[in-house]
Amino acid sequence: MHPENPHLIPFLLFLAVAALAAGEAAADTTLSASPAKLSPSDGQIKIRWAGLPAPDGLDYVAIYSPPSSRDKDFLGYLFLNGSASWRDGHGELSLPRLPTLRAPYQFRLFRWPANEYSYHHIDHDRNPLPHGKHRVAVSGDVTVGDPARPQQVHLSFADGVDEMRVMFLCGDGGKRVVRYGLEKDDDKGWKEVGTEVRTYEQKHMCDWPANHSIAWRDPGFVFDGLMTGLEPGRKYFYKVGSDTGGWSKTYSFISRDSEANETNAFLFGDMGTYVPYNTYIRTQAESLSTVKWILRDIEALGDKPAFISHIGDISYARGYSWVWDHFFSQIEPIAANTPYHVCIGNHEYDWPLQPWKPSWATYGKDGGGECGIPYSVKFRMPGNSVLPTGNGGPDTRNLYYSFDSGPPSHVHLKR
Ligand SMILES: *[C@@H]1O[C@H](CO)[C@@H](O)[C@H](O)[C@H]1NC(C)=O
Ligand SMILES: *[C@@H]1O[C@H](CO)[C@@H](O)[C@H](O)[C@H]1NC(C)=O
Ligand SMILES: *[C@@H]1O[C@H](CO)[C@@H](O)[C@H](O)[C@H]1NC(C)=O
């Protein structure tokens, strides 16, 4: 074909050269991540690279999901110097199993020349953030879990003393149910109840970074099922899902007993989340031990009733949506078996235009533009404290409530 415009050929050549320069596809650098599909028992992802000429101390591997993300929209990153052999241009890094983000992960290796280390683009700890230029290698995709299968299962008390609510997340909004009963091994006799499903969209986020491609990811669909007619103080077994999408494990809980003469409550706030890589915000490695000690104590309680009260500042995701996925995966061993109650904190809610503005607070941007929406959709506490969010997004919920469980009465209010 004859191009009508004689300038077009040099222009196309220029584009080809520019594309090469942007990718800097250094001929032989390779990057791989395995396994390509984690089985339920695979606890690690191994990232290996080789053939990197003249490695530099700031070179890094960035983590992406979905694989279509732009280079600058990474979830986080690891410096190559985490591997002893990095100076020789090859090495291996490992990550613990990551949560299912309803899309595969991908890893990309970048150069970061020291003269481009800049304090203009910094993380929450004031360390420079990588700029995502100078990509040299890309791994294959890594799939963790099946998005159709329920993830992030968590319980809470509901308004009726003979009820227990269970919520969970799937990658699609198709029909899911809850099955529950007293006999562990006889699920034929179990009752079945349906679920409601909710989600939220990028346009519902109120501010940066939550409303921007840097922090927004598909949040999946939140299912909400109510188990009813429970006998007080009994051990119930349950699972959630569907025959087509797959089922969760079988979990158990002790039903609420308002006549009980004893209540075991775990009360804490500000727990946060741990993510096993560097990211835009500081995450809380201490939260791993909080979860470990609570689990140990719950096990020691055996079949005595207990509940959790996590009062304000829940995940510290501050707009970075996948941090919520880490949070719910981290608490699932507790929350799938013990009712887990929360109260809103400034790090979920704070934004200048929030409709619920008790006079005792300042209204800044601690919530990273989430304006309480992920918190309000992902949890449903007893009571019905609801306010319109005011931007067409889902209502703000779980602002305040109370419930009885054994002797003390619990009122949740937080600043
Ligand atoms: C790797 O490099 C980063 C960035 O310079 C530095 O902060 C970190 O301490 C280094 N880690 C090791 C193990 O050398
Ligand atoms: C995010 O929200 C802020 C504040 O409302 C707005 O100025 C900005 O344009 C929004 N960004 C996107 C990508 O929508
Ligand atoms: C509490 O209830 C249990 C079981 O009903 C009973 O064995 C125990 O004695 C009671 N304890 C108190 C302090 O009343």
Short mmCIF file of C-alpha atoms and ligand atoms in Angstrom, two decimals:
data_model
loop_
_atom_site.label_atom_id
_atom_site.label_comp_id
_atom_site.label_asym_id
_atom_site.label_seq_id
_atom_site.Cartn_x
_atom_site.Cartn_y
_atom_site.Cartn_z
CA MET A 1 0.00 0.00 0.00
CA HIS A 2 1.21 3.47 -0.85
CA PRO A 3 0.96 5.80 2.06
CA GLU A 4 -0.61 9.02 0.83
CA ASN A 5 1.45 11.00 3.25
CA PRO A 6 5.18 10.63 2.58
CA HIS A 7 5.93 11.69 6.17
CA LEU A 8 4.16 8.66 7.53
CA ILE A 9 7.00 6.18 7.04
CA PRO A 10 9.62 8.09 9.03
CA PHE A 11 6.94 8.72 11.65
CA LEU A 12 6.20 4.98 11.96
CA LEU A 13 9.92 4.27 12.22
CA PHE A 14 10.20 6.83 14.96
CA LEU A 15 7.32 5.13 16.83
CA ALA A 16 9.05 1.76 16.58
CA VAL A 17 12.30 3.20 17.98
CA ALA A 18 10.40 5.00 20.76
CA ALA A 19 8.64 1.76 21.71
CA LEU A 20 11.96 -0.04 21.98
CA ALA A 21 13.40 2.72 24.14
CA ALA A 22 10.40 2.71 26.50
CA GLY A 23 10.51 -1.06 26.94
CA GLU A 24 14.33 -1.21 26.97
CA ALA A 25 13.92 -4.83 26.13
CA ALA A 26 17.47 -5.76 27.14
CA ALA A 27 17.82 -8.75 24.89
CA ASP A 28 18.25 -11.56 27.34
CA THR A 29 16.81 -10.57 30.71
CA THR A 30 14.20 -13.09 31.82
CA LEU A 31 11.70 -12.99 34.65
CA SER A 32 9.49 -15.88 35.74
CA ALA A 33 6.95 -16.40 38.50
CA SER A 34 5.75 -19.79 39.66
CA PRO A 35 3.59 -21.67 40.11
CA ALA A 36 1.45 -20.24 37.29
CA LYS A 37 -1.63 -21.44 39.19
CA LEU A 38 -1.44 -21.85 42.95
CA SER A 39 -3.12 -24.98 44.27
CA PRO A 40 -4.95 -24.61 47.60
CA SER A 41 -1.86 -25.93 49.40
CA ASP A 42 0.69 -23.69 47.63
CA GLY A 43 1.87 -21.17 50.18
CA GLN A 44 4.47 -19.26 48.13
CA ILE A 45 5.14 -17.52 44.83
CA LYS A 46 8.75 -17.68 43.58
CA ILE A 47 10.02 -14.88 41.35
CA ARG A 48 13.25 -15.59 39.46
CA TRP A 49 15.25 -13.44 37.07
CA ALA A 50 18.44 -13.91 35.09
CA GLY A 51 20.60 -12.11 32.53
CA LEU A 52 20.24 -8.60 33.98
CA PRO A 53 23.32 -6.63 32.84
CA ALA A 54 24.97 -4.17 35.29
CA PRO A 55 22.42 -4.52 38.11
CA ASP A 56 21.90 -1.51 40.34
CA GLY A 57 20.87 -1.39 44.01
CA LEU A 58 17.50 0.21 43.25
CA ASP A 59 16.35 -2.23 40.55
CA TYR A 60 13.07 -3.83 41.53
CA VAL A 61 10.26 -6.21 40.69
CA ALA A 62 6.80 -4.66 40.78
CA ILE A 63 3.59 -6.59 41.44
CA TYR A 64 0.49 -6.09 39.28
CA SER A 65 -3.10 -7.25 39.16
CA PRO A 66 -4.87 -7.33 36.77
CA PRO A 67 -2.11 -7.98 34.18
CA SER A 68 -3.58 -5.19 31.99
CA SER A 69 -2.50 -2.56 34.58
CA ARG A 70 -0.29 0.28 33.36
CA ASP A 71 3.36 0.18 34.49
CA LYS A 72 2.76 3.01 36.94
CA ASP A 73 -0.24 1.28 38.56
CA PHE A 74 1.61 -1.37 40.55
CA LEU A 75 0.26 -2.86 43.79
CA GLY A 76 3.71 -2.81 45.33
CA TYR A 77 7.32 -3.78 44.72
CA LEU A 78 10.36 -5.65 46.04
CA PHE A 79 13.99 -4.58 45.58
CA LEU A 80 16.15 -7.18 43.81
CA ASN A 81 18.67 -6.81 46.64
CA GLY A 82 16.42 -9.10 48.73
CA SER A 83 18.25 -11.90 46.89
CA ALA A 84 21.91 -12.55 47.86
CA SER A 85 23.01 -13.03 44.22
CA TRP A 86 21.45 -9.85 42.80
CA ARG A 87 24.86 -8.32 41.92
CA ASP A 88 25.46 -11.18 39.49
CA GLY A 89 22.36 -10.26 37.48
CA HIS A 90 20.18 -13.13 38.63
CA GLY A 91 18.30 -14.13 41.76
CA GLU A 92 15.12 -15.31 43.39
CA LEU A 93 12.55 -13.60 45.62
CA SER A 94 9.59 -15.20 47.29
CA LEU A 95 6.21 -13.91 48.40
CA PRO A 96 3.75 -15.69 50.66
CA ARG A 97 0.44 -16.67 49.06
CA LEU A 98 -1.36 -13.46 48.05
CA PRO A 99 -5.13 -12.97 48.30
CA THR A 100 -7.33 -13.74 45.30
CA LEU A 101 -7.93 -10.39 43.58
CA ARG A 102 -10.44 -11.83 41.08
CA ALA A 103 -7.80 -11.42 38.33
CA PRO A 104 -4.30 -12.93 37.89
CA TYR A 105 -1.14 -11.33 39.20
CA GLN A 106 1.84 -10.42 37.04
CA PHE A 107 5.39 -9.33 37.90
CA ARG A 108 7.60 -6.89 36.00
CA LEU A 109 11.30 -6.13 36.43
CA PHE A 110 12.40 -2.47 36.24
CA ARG A 111 15.65 -0.54 36.37
CA TRP A 112 15.69 2.46 38.68
CA PRO A 113 18.86 4.49 38.04
CA ALA A 114 20.11 6.19 41.20
CA ASN A 115 19.94 9.62 39.54
CA GLU A 116 16.18 9.12 39.10
CA TYR A 117 15.61 8.48 42.81
CA SER A 118 13.33 11.40 43.57
CA TYR A 119 11.61 12.77 46.63
CA HIS A 120 8.86 14.30 44.46
CA HIS A 121 6.93 11.02 44.40
CA ILE A 122 7.00 9.50 47.88
CA ASP A 123 5.21 6.89 49.96
CA HIS A 124 3.60 7.36 53.33
CA ASP A 125 7.00 6.93 55.06
CA ARG A 126 8.53 9.61 52.80
CA ASN A 127 10.59 7.09 50.82
CA PRO A 128 10.71 7.67 47.06
CA LEU A 129 8.25 5.53 45.12
CA PRO A 130 9.40 3.78 41.94
CA HIS A 131 8.26 5.54 38.78
CA GLY A 132 7.58 2.45 36.62
CA LYS A 133 9.77 3.60 33.69
CA HIS A 134 12.57 1.36 32.25
CA ARG A 135 10.81 -1.99 32.22
CA VAL A 136 13.14 -4.84 31.20
CA ALA A 137 11.17 -8.06 31.68
CA VAL A 138 7.65 -9.33 32.34
CA SER A 139 6.63 -12.63 33.97
CA GLY A 140 3.78 -14.91 32.97
CA ASP A 141 0.48 -14.55 34.83
CA VAL A 142 0.00 -16.12 38.26
CA THR A 143 -3.51 -17.23 39.27
CA VAL A 144 -4.35 -17.48 42.96
CA GLY A 145 -7.61 -19.21 43.83
CA ASP A 146 -10.84 -19.36 41.90
CA PRO A 147 -12.77 -16.09 41.91
CA ALA A 148 -16.10 -17.96 41.78
CA ARG A 149 -15.39 -19.66 45.09
CA PRO A 150 -16.29 -17.65 48.24
CA GLN A 151 -13.42 -15.78 49.88
CA GLN A 152 -13.09 -13.51 52.93
CA VAL A 153 -15.87 -15.17 54.97
CA HIS A 154 -16.88 -13.27 58.12
CA LEU A 155 -19.66 -13.49 60.71
CA SER A 156 -21.47 -10.91 62.82
CA PHE A 157 -24.43 -10.76 65.15
CA ALA A 158 -27.67 -9.46 63.65
CA ASP A 159 -30.75 -7.85 65.22
CA GLY A 160 -32.44 -11.07 66.37
CA VAL A 161 -30.75 -12.99 69.21
CA ASP A 162 -31.44 -16.20 67.26
CA GLU A 163 -29.65 -14.94 64.13
CA MET A 164 -26.12 -14.90 62.77
CA ARG A 165 -25.04 -13.01 59.66
CA VAL A 166 -22.36 -14.29 57.28
CA MET A 167 -20.75 -12.19 54.55
CA PHE A 168 -18.28 -13.22 51.85
CA LEU A 169 -16.84 -12.14 48.53
CA CYS A 170 -16.98 -13.67 45.02
CA GLY A 171 -15.77 -12.42 41.65
CA ASP A 172 -19.26 -12.55 40.12
CA GLY A 173 -22.72 -11.63 41.40
CA GLY A 174 -24.38 -15.00 40.58
CA LYS A 175 -26.60 -16.84 43.05
CA ARG A 176 -24.94 -18.02 46.30
CA VAL A 177 -26.53 -19.55 49.41
CA VAL A 178 -25.71 -20.36 53.03
CA ARG A 179 -26.24 -23.89 54.44
CA TYR A 180 -26.11 -24.47 58.17
CA GLY A 181 -27.02 -27.00 60.84
CA LEU A 182 -26.04 -28.69 64.10
CA GLU A 183 -24.65 -31.92 62.68
CA LYS A 184 -21.15 -31.46 61.35
CA ASP A 185 -21.13 -34.41 59.01
CA ASP A 186 -24.77 -34.47 58.00
CA ASP A 187 -25.29 -31.48 55.72
CA LYS A 188 -28.37 -33.19 54.23
CA GLY A 189 -30.33 -32.00 57.25
CA TRP A 190 -28.97 -28.45 57.05
CA LYS A 191 -31.15 -25.42 56.39
CA GLU A 192 -30.50 -23.25 53.36
CA VAL A 193 -30.96 -19.47 53.09
CA GLY A 194 -30.38 -17.11 50.19
CA THR A 195 -28.12 -14.06 50.14
CA GLU A 196 -28.25 -10.42 49.10
CA VAL A 197 -25.42 -9.11 46.95
CA ARG A 198 -23.84 -5.66 46.75
CA THR A 199 -20.89 -3.95 45.19
CA TYR A 200 -19.62 -0.44 44.47
CA GLU A 201 -17.96 1.31 41.58
CA GLN A 202 -14.94 3.50 40.97
CA LYS A 203 -17.20 6.51 40.33
CA HIS A 204 -18.56 6.16 43.89
CA MET A 205 -15.15 6.88 45.42
CA CYS A 206 -14.94 10.46 46.61
CA ASP A 207 -11.35 11.45 46.16
CA TRP A 208 -7.80 10.51 45.28
CA PRO A 209 -6.36 7.89 45.47
CA ALA A 210 -9.50 5.72 45.84
CA ASN A 211 -11.06 7.08 42.64
CA HIS A 212 -7.88 6.77 40.56
CA SER A 213 -6.45 3.82 38.60
CA ILE A 214 -3.47 3.79 40.96
CA ALA A 215 -5.61 2.55 43.88
CA TRP A 216 -8.89 1.32 42.40
CA ARG A 217 -9.34 -2.39 41.59
CA ASP A 218 -12.50 -4.40 40.92
CA PRO A 219 -13.83 -5.03 44.45
CA GLY A 220 -15.89 -8.14 43.50
CA PHE A 221 -19.35 -8.82 44.92
CA VAL A 222 -20.19 -8.91 48.62
CA PHE A 223 -22.78 -11.53 49.65
CA ASP A 224 -24.81 -11.24 52.82
CA GLY A 225 -26.78 -14.18 54.26
CA LEU A 226 -28.75 -14.35 57.49
CA MET A 227 -28.94 -17.63 59.42
CA THR A 228 -32.11 -17.61 61.53
CA GLY A 229 -33.93 -19.73 64.09
CA LEU A 230 -30.72 -20.64 65.95
CA GLU A 231 -31.00 -22.30 69.35
CA PRO A 232 -29.04 -20.34 71.99
CA GLY A 233 -25.48 -21.33 72.89
CA ARG A 234 -25.15 -24.21 70.40
CA LYS A 235 -22.34 -25.07 68.03
CA TYR A 236 -23.47 -24.66 64.42
CA PHE A 237 -21.67 -25.70 61.23
CA TYR A 238 -22.05 -23.87 57.94
CA LYS A 239 -20.70 -23.33 54.46
CA VAL A 240 -21.39 -20.77 51.75
CA GLY A 241 -21.36 -20.88 47.96
CA SER A 242 -23.17 -22.78 45.23
CA ASP A 243 -22.88 -26.04 43.32
CA THR A 244 -21.78 -24.21 40.18
CA GLY A 245 -19.32 -21.71 41.71
CA GLY A 246 -17.99 -24.00 44.45
CA TRP A 247 -18.26 -24.01 48.23
CA SER A 248 -16.25 -22.57 51.08
CA LYS A 249 -14.82 -24.85 53.74
CA THR A 250 -17.19 -25.86 56.54
CA TYR A 251 -16.85 -23.39 59.40
CA SER A 252 -18.52 -23.34 62.82
CA PHE A 253 -19.68 -20.87 65.44
CA ILE A 254 -21.40 -20.81 68.84
CA SER A 255 -24.81 -19.17 68.55
CA ARG A 256 -25.64 -16.16 70.66
CA ASP A 257 -27.06 -16.79 74.13
CA SER A 258 -28.46 -13.68 75.81
CA GLU A 259 -29.02 -15.71 79.01
CA ALA A 260 -25.40 -16.83 79.26
CA ASN A 261 -23.68 -15.93 82.53
CA GLU A 262 -20.35 -15.40 80.80
CA THR A 263 -19.19 -13.53 77.68
CA ASN A 264 -15.73 -13.56 76.14
CA ALA A 265 -15.08 -10.39 74.23
CA PHE A 266 -11.91 -9.38 72.39
CA LEU A 267 -11.81 -5.59 72.29
CA PHE A 268 -9.24 -3.66 70.29
CA GLY A 269 -8.88 -0.90 67.73
CA ASP A 270 -6.45 0.23 65.06
CA MET A 271 -5.28 -3.23 64.03
CA GLY A 272 -4.48 -2.58 60.38
CA THR A 273 -3.22 -5.09 57.84
CA TYR A 274 0.07 -6.55 56.69
CA VAL A 275 1.08 -6.79 53.04
CA PRO A 276 4.31 -8.65 52.21
CA TYR A 277 5.77 -6.00 49.87
CA ASN A 278 6.52 -2.28 49.79
CA THR A 279 3.52 -0.21 48.78
CA TYR A 280 2.19 3.34 48.81
CA ILE A 281 1.18 3.24 52.45
CA ARG A 282 2.75 1.82 55.58
CA THR A 283 1.16 -1.48 56.62
CA GLN A 284 1.15 -3.07 60.06
CA ALA A 285 3.34 -6.16 60.54
CA GLU A 286 2.15 -6.19 64.20
CA SER A 287 -1.34 -7.13 62.98
CA LEU A 288 0.02 -10.62 62.19
CA SER A 289 0.73 -11.25 65.88
CA THR A 290 -2.61 -9.73 66.96
CA VAL A 291 -4.38 -12.28 64.75
CA LYS A 292 -2.16 -15.10 66.00
CA TRP A 293 -2.81 -14.37 69.70
CA ILE A 294 -6.56 -13.95 69.24
CA LEU A 295 -6.70 -17.28 67.40
CA ARG A 296 -4.76 -18.97 70.19
CA ASP A 297 -7.12 -17.56 72.84
CA ILE A 298 -10.23 -18.50 70.88
CA GLU A 299 -8.95 -22.04 70.56
CA ALA A 300 -8.34 -22.14 74.32
CA LEU A 301 -11.97 -21.07 74.91
CA GLY A 302 -13.17 -24.21 73.12
CA ASP A 303 -16.94 -24.07 72.74
CA LYS A 304 -17.53 -21.02 74.96
CA PRO A 305 -19.18 -18.11 73.16
CA ALA A 306 -16.96 -15.20 72.14
CA PHE A 307 -17.09 -12.18 69.90
CA ILE A 308 -14.69 -9.62 68.50
CA SER A 309 -15.03 -5.85 68.76
CA HIS A 310 -12.61 -4.11 66.44
CA ILE A 311 -13.31 -0.50 67.16
CA GLY A 312 -12.37 1.92 64.43
CA ASP A 313 -9.57 2.12 61.92
CA ILE A 314 -10.12 -1.28 60.46
CA SER A 315 -7.82 -2.10 57.54
CA TYR A 316 -5.95 1.18 56.99
CA ALA A 317 -6.47 0.63 53.26
CA ARG A 318 -6.94 4.40 52.82
CA GLY A 319 -8.16 4.05 49.26
CA TYR A 320 -5.81 1.23 48.10
CA SER A 321 -8.53 -1.27 47.48
CA TRP A 322 -6.49 -4.52 47.47
CA VAL A 323 -5.40 -3.81 51.06
CA TRP A 324 -9.02 -4.64 52.04
CA ASP A 325 -8.55 -8.04 50.35
CA HIS A 326 -5.43 -8.60 52.44
CA PHE A 327 -7.30 -7.52 55.58
CA PHE A 328 -10.25 -9.88 55.11
CA SER A 329 -7.96 -12.77 54.17
CA GLN A 330 -5.91 -12.09 57.29
CA ILE A 331 -8.90 -12.06 59.68
CA GLU A 332 -10.80 -14.90 58.01
CA PRO A 333 -9.45 -17.66 60.33
CA ILE A 334 -10.98 -15.69 63.23
CA ALA A 335 -13.99 -14.06 61.60
CA ALA A 336 -15.35 -17.14 59.79
CA ASN A 337 -15.85 -18.80 63.20
CA THR A 338 -16.39 -15.89 65.63
CA PRO A 339 -18.66 -12.86 65.13
CA TYR A 340 -16.46 -9.92 64.16
CA HIS A 341 -17.79 -6.44 64.97
CA VAL A 342 -16.44 -3.15 63.78
CA CYS A 343 -17.05 0.52 64.22
CA ILE A 344 -16.14 3.20 61.71
CA GLY A 345 -12.93 5.21 62.17
CA ASN A 346 -11.46 8.24 60.48
CA HIS A 347 -9.29 6.01 58.27
CA GLU A 348 -12.38 4.54 56.66
CA TYR A 349 -14.57 7.59 56.55
CA ASP A 350 -12.83 10.90 56.74
CA TRP A 351 -13.41 13.23 53.82
CA PRO A 352 -14.37 16.85 53.74
CA LEU A 353 -17.94 16.39 52.49
CA GLN A 354 -19.03 13.44 54.64
CA PRO A 355 -22.72 13.78 55.63
CA TRP A 356 -22.33 12.48 59.21
CA LYS A 357 -20.16 15.01 60.98
CA PRO A 358 -20.15 14.76 64.73
CA SER A 359 -18.84 18.05 66.10
CA TRP A 360 -15.90 16.44 67.88
CA ALA A 361 -13.92 15.51 64.80
CA THR A 362 -11.85 17.27 62.17
CA TYR A 363 -12.70 16.44 58.57
CA GLY A 364 -9.67 15.82 56.42
CA LYS A 365 -8.76 13.09 53.98
CA ASP A 366 -7.62 10.25 56.24
CA GLY A 367 -9.92 7.83 54.41
CA GLY A 368 -8.01 8.15 51.12
CA GLY A 369 -11.21 9.07 49.28
CA GLU A 370 -13.11 5.91 50.29
CA CYS A 371 -15.75 8.01 52.08
CA GLY A 372 -16.81 4.96 54.09
CA ILE A 373 -18.14 2.99 51.11
CA PRO A 374 -15.93 -0.15 51.17
CA TYR A 375 -16.48 -0.32 54.95
CA SER A 376 -20.25 0.09 54.56
CA VAL A 377 -20.59 -2.56 51.85
CA LYS A 378 -18.15 -5.12 53.27
CA PHE A 379 -19.63 -5.13 56.79
CA ARG A 380 -23.18 -5.14 58.08
CA MET A 381 -23.54 -4.59 61.79
CA PRO A 382 -26.71 -4.91 63.89
CA GLY A 383 -29.05 -1.93 64.02
CA ASN A 384 -29.82 0.25 61.08
CA SER A 385 -27.67 3.36 61.27
CA VAL A 386 -27.72 4.53 57.67
CA LEU A 387 -26.99 7.85 56.02
CA PRO A 388 -26.90 8.64 52.33
CA THR A 389 -23.30 9.05 51.20
CA GLY A 390 -24.50 11.91 49.02
CA ASN A 391 -22.70 10.98 45.80
CA GLY A 392 -25.03 8.32 44.34
CA GLY A 393 -22.90 5.58 45.91
CA PRO A 394 -24.05 3.01 48.48
CA ASP A 395 -25.24 4.41 51.82
CA THR A 396 -22.91 4.83 54.78
CA ARG A 397 -23.70 2.17 57.37
CA ASN A 398 -22.51 0.70 60.66
CA LEU A 399 -22.00 4.11 62.26
CA TYR A 400 -23.28 3.11 65.71
CA TYR A 401 -25.23 0.20 67.17
CA SER A 402 -25.54 -1.92 70.28
CA PHE A 403 -26.20 -5.56 71.05
CA ASP A 404 -26.48 -7.82 74.07
CA SER A 405 -24.44 -10.93 74.52
CA GLY A 406 -24.43 -12.34 78.01
CA PRO A 407 -24.01 -9.96 80.95
CA PRO A 408 -22.50 -6.67 79.69
CA SER A 409 -24.25 -4.67 76.99
CA HIS A 410 -21.97 -3.38 74.27
CA VAL A 411 -22.33 0.04 72.75
CA HIS A 412 -20.07 0.85 69.82
CA LEU A 413 -19.12 4.41 69.24
CA LYS A 414 -15.74 5.52 68.08
CA ARG A 415 -13.65 8.41 67.19
C1 LIG B 1 17.92 -2.71 49.23
O1 LIG B 1 17.86 -1.42 48.67
C2 LIG B 1 16.97 -0.52 49.34
C3 LIG B 1 16.91 0.76 48.54
O2 LIG B 1 18.17 1.33 48.41
C4 LIG B 1 17.48 -0.30 50.75
O3 LIG B 1 16.59 0.57 51.44
C5 LIG B 1 17.55 -1.64 51.46
O4 LIG B 1 18.08 -1.47 52.76
C6 LIG B 1 18.39 -2.62 50.67
N1 LIG B 1 18.26 -3.93 51.30
C7 LIG B 1 19.30 -4.75 51.44
C8 LIG B 1 19.01 -6.08 52.05
O5 LIG B 1 20.41 -4.44 51.09
C1 LIG B 2 -11.18 12.08 42.22
O1 LIG B 2 -11.90 12.94 43.07
C2 LIG B 2 -11.40 14.26 43.11
C3 LIG B 2 -12.20 15.03 44.17
O2 LIG B 2 -13.57 14.93 43.91
C4 LIG B 2 -11.53 14.89 41.72
O3 LIG B 2 -10.99 16.20 41.75
C5 LIG B 2 -10.75 14.03 40.73
O4 LIG B 2 -10.92 14.54 39.43
C6 LIG B 2 -11.24 12.60 40.78
N1 LIG B 2 -10.37 11.78 39.97
C7 LIG B 2 -10.85 10.90 39.10
C8 LIG B 2 -9.83 10.12 38.37
O5 LIG B 2 -12.05 10.76 38.94
C1 LIG B 3 -22.77 -20.30 84.55
O1 LIG B 3 -23.50 -21.24 83.78
C2 LIG B 3 -22.95 -22.55 83.77
C3 LIG B 3 -23.74 -23.41 82.78
O2 LIG B 3 -25.12 -23.12 82.87
C4 LIG B 3 -22.95 -23.10 85.19
O3 LIG B 3 -22.38 -24.41 85.21
C5 LIG B 3 -22.12 -22.18 86.07
O4 LIG B 3 -22.17 -22.61 87.41
C6 LIG B 3 -22.64 -20.74 86.00
N1 LIG B 3 -21.72 -19.86 86.69
C7 LIG B 3 -22.12 -18.88 87.48
C8 LIG B 3 -21.05 -18.06 88.11
O5 LIG B 3 -23.32 -18.67 87.71
#
